[in-house]
PDB file of C-alpha atoms in Angstrom:
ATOM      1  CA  UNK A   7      -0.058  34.496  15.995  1.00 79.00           C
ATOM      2  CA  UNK A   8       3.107  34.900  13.594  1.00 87.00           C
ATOM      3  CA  UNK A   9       4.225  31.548  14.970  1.00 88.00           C
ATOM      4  CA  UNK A  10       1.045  29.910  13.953  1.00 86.00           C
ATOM      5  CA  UNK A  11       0.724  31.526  10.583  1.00 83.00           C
ATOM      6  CA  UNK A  12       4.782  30.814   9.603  1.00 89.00           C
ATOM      7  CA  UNK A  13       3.523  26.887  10.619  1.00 87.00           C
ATOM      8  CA  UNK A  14       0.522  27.264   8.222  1.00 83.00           C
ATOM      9  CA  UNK A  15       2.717  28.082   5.347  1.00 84.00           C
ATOM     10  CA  UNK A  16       5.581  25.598   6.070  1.00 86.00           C
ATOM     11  CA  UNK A  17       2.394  22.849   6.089  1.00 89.00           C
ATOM     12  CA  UNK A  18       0.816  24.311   2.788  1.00 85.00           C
ATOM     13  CA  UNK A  19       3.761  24.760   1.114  1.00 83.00           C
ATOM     14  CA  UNK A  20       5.359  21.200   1.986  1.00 87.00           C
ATOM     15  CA  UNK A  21       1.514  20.048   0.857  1.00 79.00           C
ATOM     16  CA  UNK A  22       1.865  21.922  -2.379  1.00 77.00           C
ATOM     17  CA  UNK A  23       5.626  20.339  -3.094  1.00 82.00           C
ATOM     18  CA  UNK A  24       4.521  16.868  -2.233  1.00 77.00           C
ATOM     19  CA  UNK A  25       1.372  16.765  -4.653  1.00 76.00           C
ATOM     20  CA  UNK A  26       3.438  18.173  -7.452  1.00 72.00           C
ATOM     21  CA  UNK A  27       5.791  15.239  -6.825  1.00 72.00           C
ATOM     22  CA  UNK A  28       2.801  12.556  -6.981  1.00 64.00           C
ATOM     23  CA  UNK A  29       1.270  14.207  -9.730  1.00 65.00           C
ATOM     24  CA  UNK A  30       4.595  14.093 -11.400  1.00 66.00           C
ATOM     25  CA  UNK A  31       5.684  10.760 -11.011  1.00 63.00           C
ATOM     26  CA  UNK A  32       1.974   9.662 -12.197  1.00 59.00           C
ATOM     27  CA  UNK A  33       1.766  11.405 -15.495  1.00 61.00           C
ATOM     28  CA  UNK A  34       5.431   9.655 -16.416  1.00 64.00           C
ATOM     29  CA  UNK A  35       4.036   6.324 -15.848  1.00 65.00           C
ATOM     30  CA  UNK A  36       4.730   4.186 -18.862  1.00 70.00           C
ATOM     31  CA  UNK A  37       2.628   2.527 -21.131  1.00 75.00           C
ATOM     32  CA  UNK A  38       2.599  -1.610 -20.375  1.00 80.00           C
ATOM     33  CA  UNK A  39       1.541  -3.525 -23.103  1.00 82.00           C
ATOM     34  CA  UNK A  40      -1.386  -6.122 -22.899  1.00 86.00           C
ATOM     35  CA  UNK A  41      -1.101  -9.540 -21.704  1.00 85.00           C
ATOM     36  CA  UNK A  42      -1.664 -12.014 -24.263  1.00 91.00           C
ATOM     37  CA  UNK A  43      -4.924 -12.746 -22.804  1.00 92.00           C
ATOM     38  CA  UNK A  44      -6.601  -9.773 -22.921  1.00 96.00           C
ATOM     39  CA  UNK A  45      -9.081  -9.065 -25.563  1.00 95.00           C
ATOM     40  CA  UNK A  46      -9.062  -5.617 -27.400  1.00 95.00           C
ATOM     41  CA  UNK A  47     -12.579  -4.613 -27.856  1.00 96.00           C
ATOM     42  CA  UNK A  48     -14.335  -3.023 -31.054  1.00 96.00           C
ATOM     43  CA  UNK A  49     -17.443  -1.658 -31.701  1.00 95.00           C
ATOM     44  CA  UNK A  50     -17.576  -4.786 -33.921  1.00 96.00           C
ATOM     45  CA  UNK A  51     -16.441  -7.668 -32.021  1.00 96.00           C
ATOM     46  CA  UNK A  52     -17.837  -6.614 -28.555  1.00 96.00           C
ATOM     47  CA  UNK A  53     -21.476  -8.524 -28.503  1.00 95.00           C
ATOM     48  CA  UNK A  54     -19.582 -11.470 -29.853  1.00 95.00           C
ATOM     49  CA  UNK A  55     -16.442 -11.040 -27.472  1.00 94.00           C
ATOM     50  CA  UNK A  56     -18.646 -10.854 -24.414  1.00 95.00           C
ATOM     51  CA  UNK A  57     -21.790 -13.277 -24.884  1.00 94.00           C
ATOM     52  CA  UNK A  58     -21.392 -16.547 -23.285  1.00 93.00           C
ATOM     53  CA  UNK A  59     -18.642 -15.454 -21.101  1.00 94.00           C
ATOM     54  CA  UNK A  60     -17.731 -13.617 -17.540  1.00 96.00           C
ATOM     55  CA  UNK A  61     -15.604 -10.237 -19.166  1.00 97.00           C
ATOM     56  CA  UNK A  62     -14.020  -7.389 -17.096  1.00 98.00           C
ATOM     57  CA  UNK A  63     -13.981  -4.291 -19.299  1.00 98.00           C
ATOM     58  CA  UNK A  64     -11.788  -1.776 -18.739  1.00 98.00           C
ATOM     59  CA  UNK A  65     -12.866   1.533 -20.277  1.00 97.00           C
ATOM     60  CA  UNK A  66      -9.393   3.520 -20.539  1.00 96.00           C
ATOM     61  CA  UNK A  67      -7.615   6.264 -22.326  1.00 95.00           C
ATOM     62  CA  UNK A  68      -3.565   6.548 -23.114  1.00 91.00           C
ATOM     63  CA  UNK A  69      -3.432   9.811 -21.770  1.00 90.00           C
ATOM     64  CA  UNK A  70      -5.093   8.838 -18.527  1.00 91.00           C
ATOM     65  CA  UNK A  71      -2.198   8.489 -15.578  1.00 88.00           C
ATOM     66  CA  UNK A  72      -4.700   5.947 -13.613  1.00 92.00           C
ATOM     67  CA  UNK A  73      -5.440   3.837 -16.456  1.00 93.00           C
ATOM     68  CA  UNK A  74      -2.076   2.847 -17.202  1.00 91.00           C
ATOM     69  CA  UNK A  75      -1.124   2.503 -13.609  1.00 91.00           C
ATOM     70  CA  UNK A  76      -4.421  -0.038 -14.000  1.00 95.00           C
ATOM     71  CA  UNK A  77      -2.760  -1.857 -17.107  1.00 94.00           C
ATOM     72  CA  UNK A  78      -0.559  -4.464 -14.962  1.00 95.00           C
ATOM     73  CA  UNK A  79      -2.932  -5.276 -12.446  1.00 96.00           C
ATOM     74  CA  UNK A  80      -4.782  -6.126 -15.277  1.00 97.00           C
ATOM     75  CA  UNK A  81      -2.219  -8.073 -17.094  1.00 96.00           C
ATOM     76  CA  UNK A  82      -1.660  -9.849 -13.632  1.00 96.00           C
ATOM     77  CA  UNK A  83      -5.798 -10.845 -13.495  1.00 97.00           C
ATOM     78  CA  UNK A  84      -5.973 -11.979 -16.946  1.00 96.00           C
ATOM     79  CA  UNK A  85      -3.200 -14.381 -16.082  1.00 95.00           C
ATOM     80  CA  UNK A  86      -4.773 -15.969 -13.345  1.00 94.00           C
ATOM     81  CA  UNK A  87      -7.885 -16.365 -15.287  1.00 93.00           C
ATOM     82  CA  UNK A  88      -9.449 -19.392 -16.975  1.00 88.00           C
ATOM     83  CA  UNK A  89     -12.253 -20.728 -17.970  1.00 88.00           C
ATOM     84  CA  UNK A  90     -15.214 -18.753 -19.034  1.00 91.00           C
ATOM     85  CA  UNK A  91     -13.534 -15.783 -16.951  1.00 95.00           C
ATOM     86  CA  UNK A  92     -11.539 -13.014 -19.567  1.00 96.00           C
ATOM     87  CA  UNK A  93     -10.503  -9.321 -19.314  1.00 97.00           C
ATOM     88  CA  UNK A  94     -10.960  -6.965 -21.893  1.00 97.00           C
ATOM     89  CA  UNK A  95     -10.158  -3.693 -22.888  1.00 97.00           C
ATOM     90  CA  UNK A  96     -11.703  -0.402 -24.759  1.00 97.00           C
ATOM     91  CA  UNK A  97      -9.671   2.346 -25.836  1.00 96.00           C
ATOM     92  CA  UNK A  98     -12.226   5.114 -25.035  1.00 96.00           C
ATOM     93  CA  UNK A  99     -10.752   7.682 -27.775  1.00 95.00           C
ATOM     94  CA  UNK A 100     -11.019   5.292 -30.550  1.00 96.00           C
ATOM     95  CA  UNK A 101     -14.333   3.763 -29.457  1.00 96.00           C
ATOM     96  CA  UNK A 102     -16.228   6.553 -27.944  1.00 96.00           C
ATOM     97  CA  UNK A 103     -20.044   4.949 -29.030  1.00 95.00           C
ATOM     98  CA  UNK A 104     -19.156   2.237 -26.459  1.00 96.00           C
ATOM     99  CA  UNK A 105     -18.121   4.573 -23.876  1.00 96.00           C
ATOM    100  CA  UNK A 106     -21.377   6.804 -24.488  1.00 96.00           C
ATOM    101  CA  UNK A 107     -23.485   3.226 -25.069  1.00 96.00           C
ATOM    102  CA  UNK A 108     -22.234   2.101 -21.104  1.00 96.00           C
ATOM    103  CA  UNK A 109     -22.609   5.737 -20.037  1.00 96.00           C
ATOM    104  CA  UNK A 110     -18.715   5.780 -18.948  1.00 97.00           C
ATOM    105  CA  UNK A 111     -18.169   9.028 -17.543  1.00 96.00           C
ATOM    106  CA  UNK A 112     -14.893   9.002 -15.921  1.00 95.00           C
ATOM    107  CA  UNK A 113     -11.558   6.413 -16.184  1.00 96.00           C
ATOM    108  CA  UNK A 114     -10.993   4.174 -15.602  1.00 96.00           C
ATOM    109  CA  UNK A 115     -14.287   2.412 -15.182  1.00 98.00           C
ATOM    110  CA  UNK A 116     -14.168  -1.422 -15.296  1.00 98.00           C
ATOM    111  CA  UNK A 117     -17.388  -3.002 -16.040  1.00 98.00           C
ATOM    112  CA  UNK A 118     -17.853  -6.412 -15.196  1.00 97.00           C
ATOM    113  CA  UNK A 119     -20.585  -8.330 -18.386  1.00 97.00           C
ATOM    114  CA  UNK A 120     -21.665 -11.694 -18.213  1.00 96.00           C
ATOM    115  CA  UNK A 121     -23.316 -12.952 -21.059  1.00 93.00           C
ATOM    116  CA  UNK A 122     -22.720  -9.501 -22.584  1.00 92.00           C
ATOM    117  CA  UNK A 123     -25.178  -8.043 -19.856  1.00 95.00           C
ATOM    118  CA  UNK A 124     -23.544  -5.225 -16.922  1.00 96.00           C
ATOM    119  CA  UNK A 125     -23.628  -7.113 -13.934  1.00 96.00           C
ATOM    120  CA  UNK A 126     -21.272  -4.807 -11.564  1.00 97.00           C
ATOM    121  CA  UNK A 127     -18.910  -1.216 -12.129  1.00 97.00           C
ATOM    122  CA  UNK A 128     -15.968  -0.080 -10.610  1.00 97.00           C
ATOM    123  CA  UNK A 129     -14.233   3.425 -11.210  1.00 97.00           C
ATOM    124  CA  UNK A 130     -11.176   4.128 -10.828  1.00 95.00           C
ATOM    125  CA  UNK A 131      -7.677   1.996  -9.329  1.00 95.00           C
ATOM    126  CA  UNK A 132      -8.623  -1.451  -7.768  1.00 97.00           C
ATOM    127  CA  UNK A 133      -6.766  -4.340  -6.824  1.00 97.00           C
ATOM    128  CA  UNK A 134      -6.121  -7.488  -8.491  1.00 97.00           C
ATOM    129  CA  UNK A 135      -7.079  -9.114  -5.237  1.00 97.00           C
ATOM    130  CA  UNK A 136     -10.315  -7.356  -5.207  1.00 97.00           C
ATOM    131  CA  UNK A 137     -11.025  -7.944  -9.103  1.00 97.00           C
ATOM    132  CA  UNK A 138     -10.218 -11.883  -8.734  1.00 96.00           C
ATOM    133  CA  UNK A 139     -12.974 -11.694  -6.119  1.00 96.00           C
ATOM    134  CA  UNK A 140     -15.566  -9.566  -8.084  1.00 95.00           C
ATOM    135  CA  UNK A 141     -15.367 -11.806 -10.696  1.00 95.00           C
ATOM    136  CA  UNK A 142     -15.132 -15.064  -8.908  1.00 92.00           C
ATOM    137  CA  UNK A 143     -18.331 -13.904  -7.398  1.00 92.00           C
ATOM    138  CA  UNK A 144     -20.392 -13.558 -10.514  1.00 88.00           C
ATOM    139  CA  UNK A 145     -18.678 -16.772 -12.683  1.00 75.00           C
TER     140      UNK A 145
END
């Protein structure tokens, strides 16, 4: 029984040391900047910004850890883009109406418009693989 509880800790504690690590590590990823095709979105240029077009909108935050591990996947999608297919991107803090207007609730959340209509979500760290195909599917 000692054995098995002296096991249990060792597990827990190596657990405990590990998550600290990752959590760590996440919150000192750095800031990338945007790729010079992706749009910043306003309150007042985001009807115009998505209407006529395929737009991935990412809904993130500078103090969110996943958001900026999301920023060079991003980068790396709105460089393969072209066409009627763009990426943009709302700072939730500065533009919180938009957030509340597309009932964004956690971040990242990537919404996917076309013709400034919701056509698919995503939450949280995706691929650009998996984003190239999202989008290919709807433009």
């Amino acid at each position: 029984m000692q054995t098995i509880l002296i096991v249990l800790g060792v597990i827990l504690a190596t657990f405990f040391i590990f998550r600290f690590y990752a959590m760590a590590k996440i919150k000192n990823t750095p800031l990338v900047a945007d790729h010079e095709k992706v749009v910043t979105l306003t309150e007042a240029n985001f009807q115009q910004k998505t209407k006529g077009k395929v737009v991935l909108v990412d809904f993130w935050a500078a103090w969110c850890a996943p958001c900026r591990m999301m920023a060079p996947v991003l980068n790396d999608v709105a460089s393969e883009l072209n066409g009627n297919l763009h990426v943009g991107k709302v700072d939730i803090q500065q533009y919180q109406s938009l957030a509340n207007q597309f009932k964004v609730r956690s971040i990242p959340t990537l919404i996917l418009f076309k013709n400034g209509k919701e056509i698919n979500r995503f939450v949280g760290i995706k691929s650009k693989e998996f984003l190239l195909k999202e989008m290919a599917k709807v433009g």
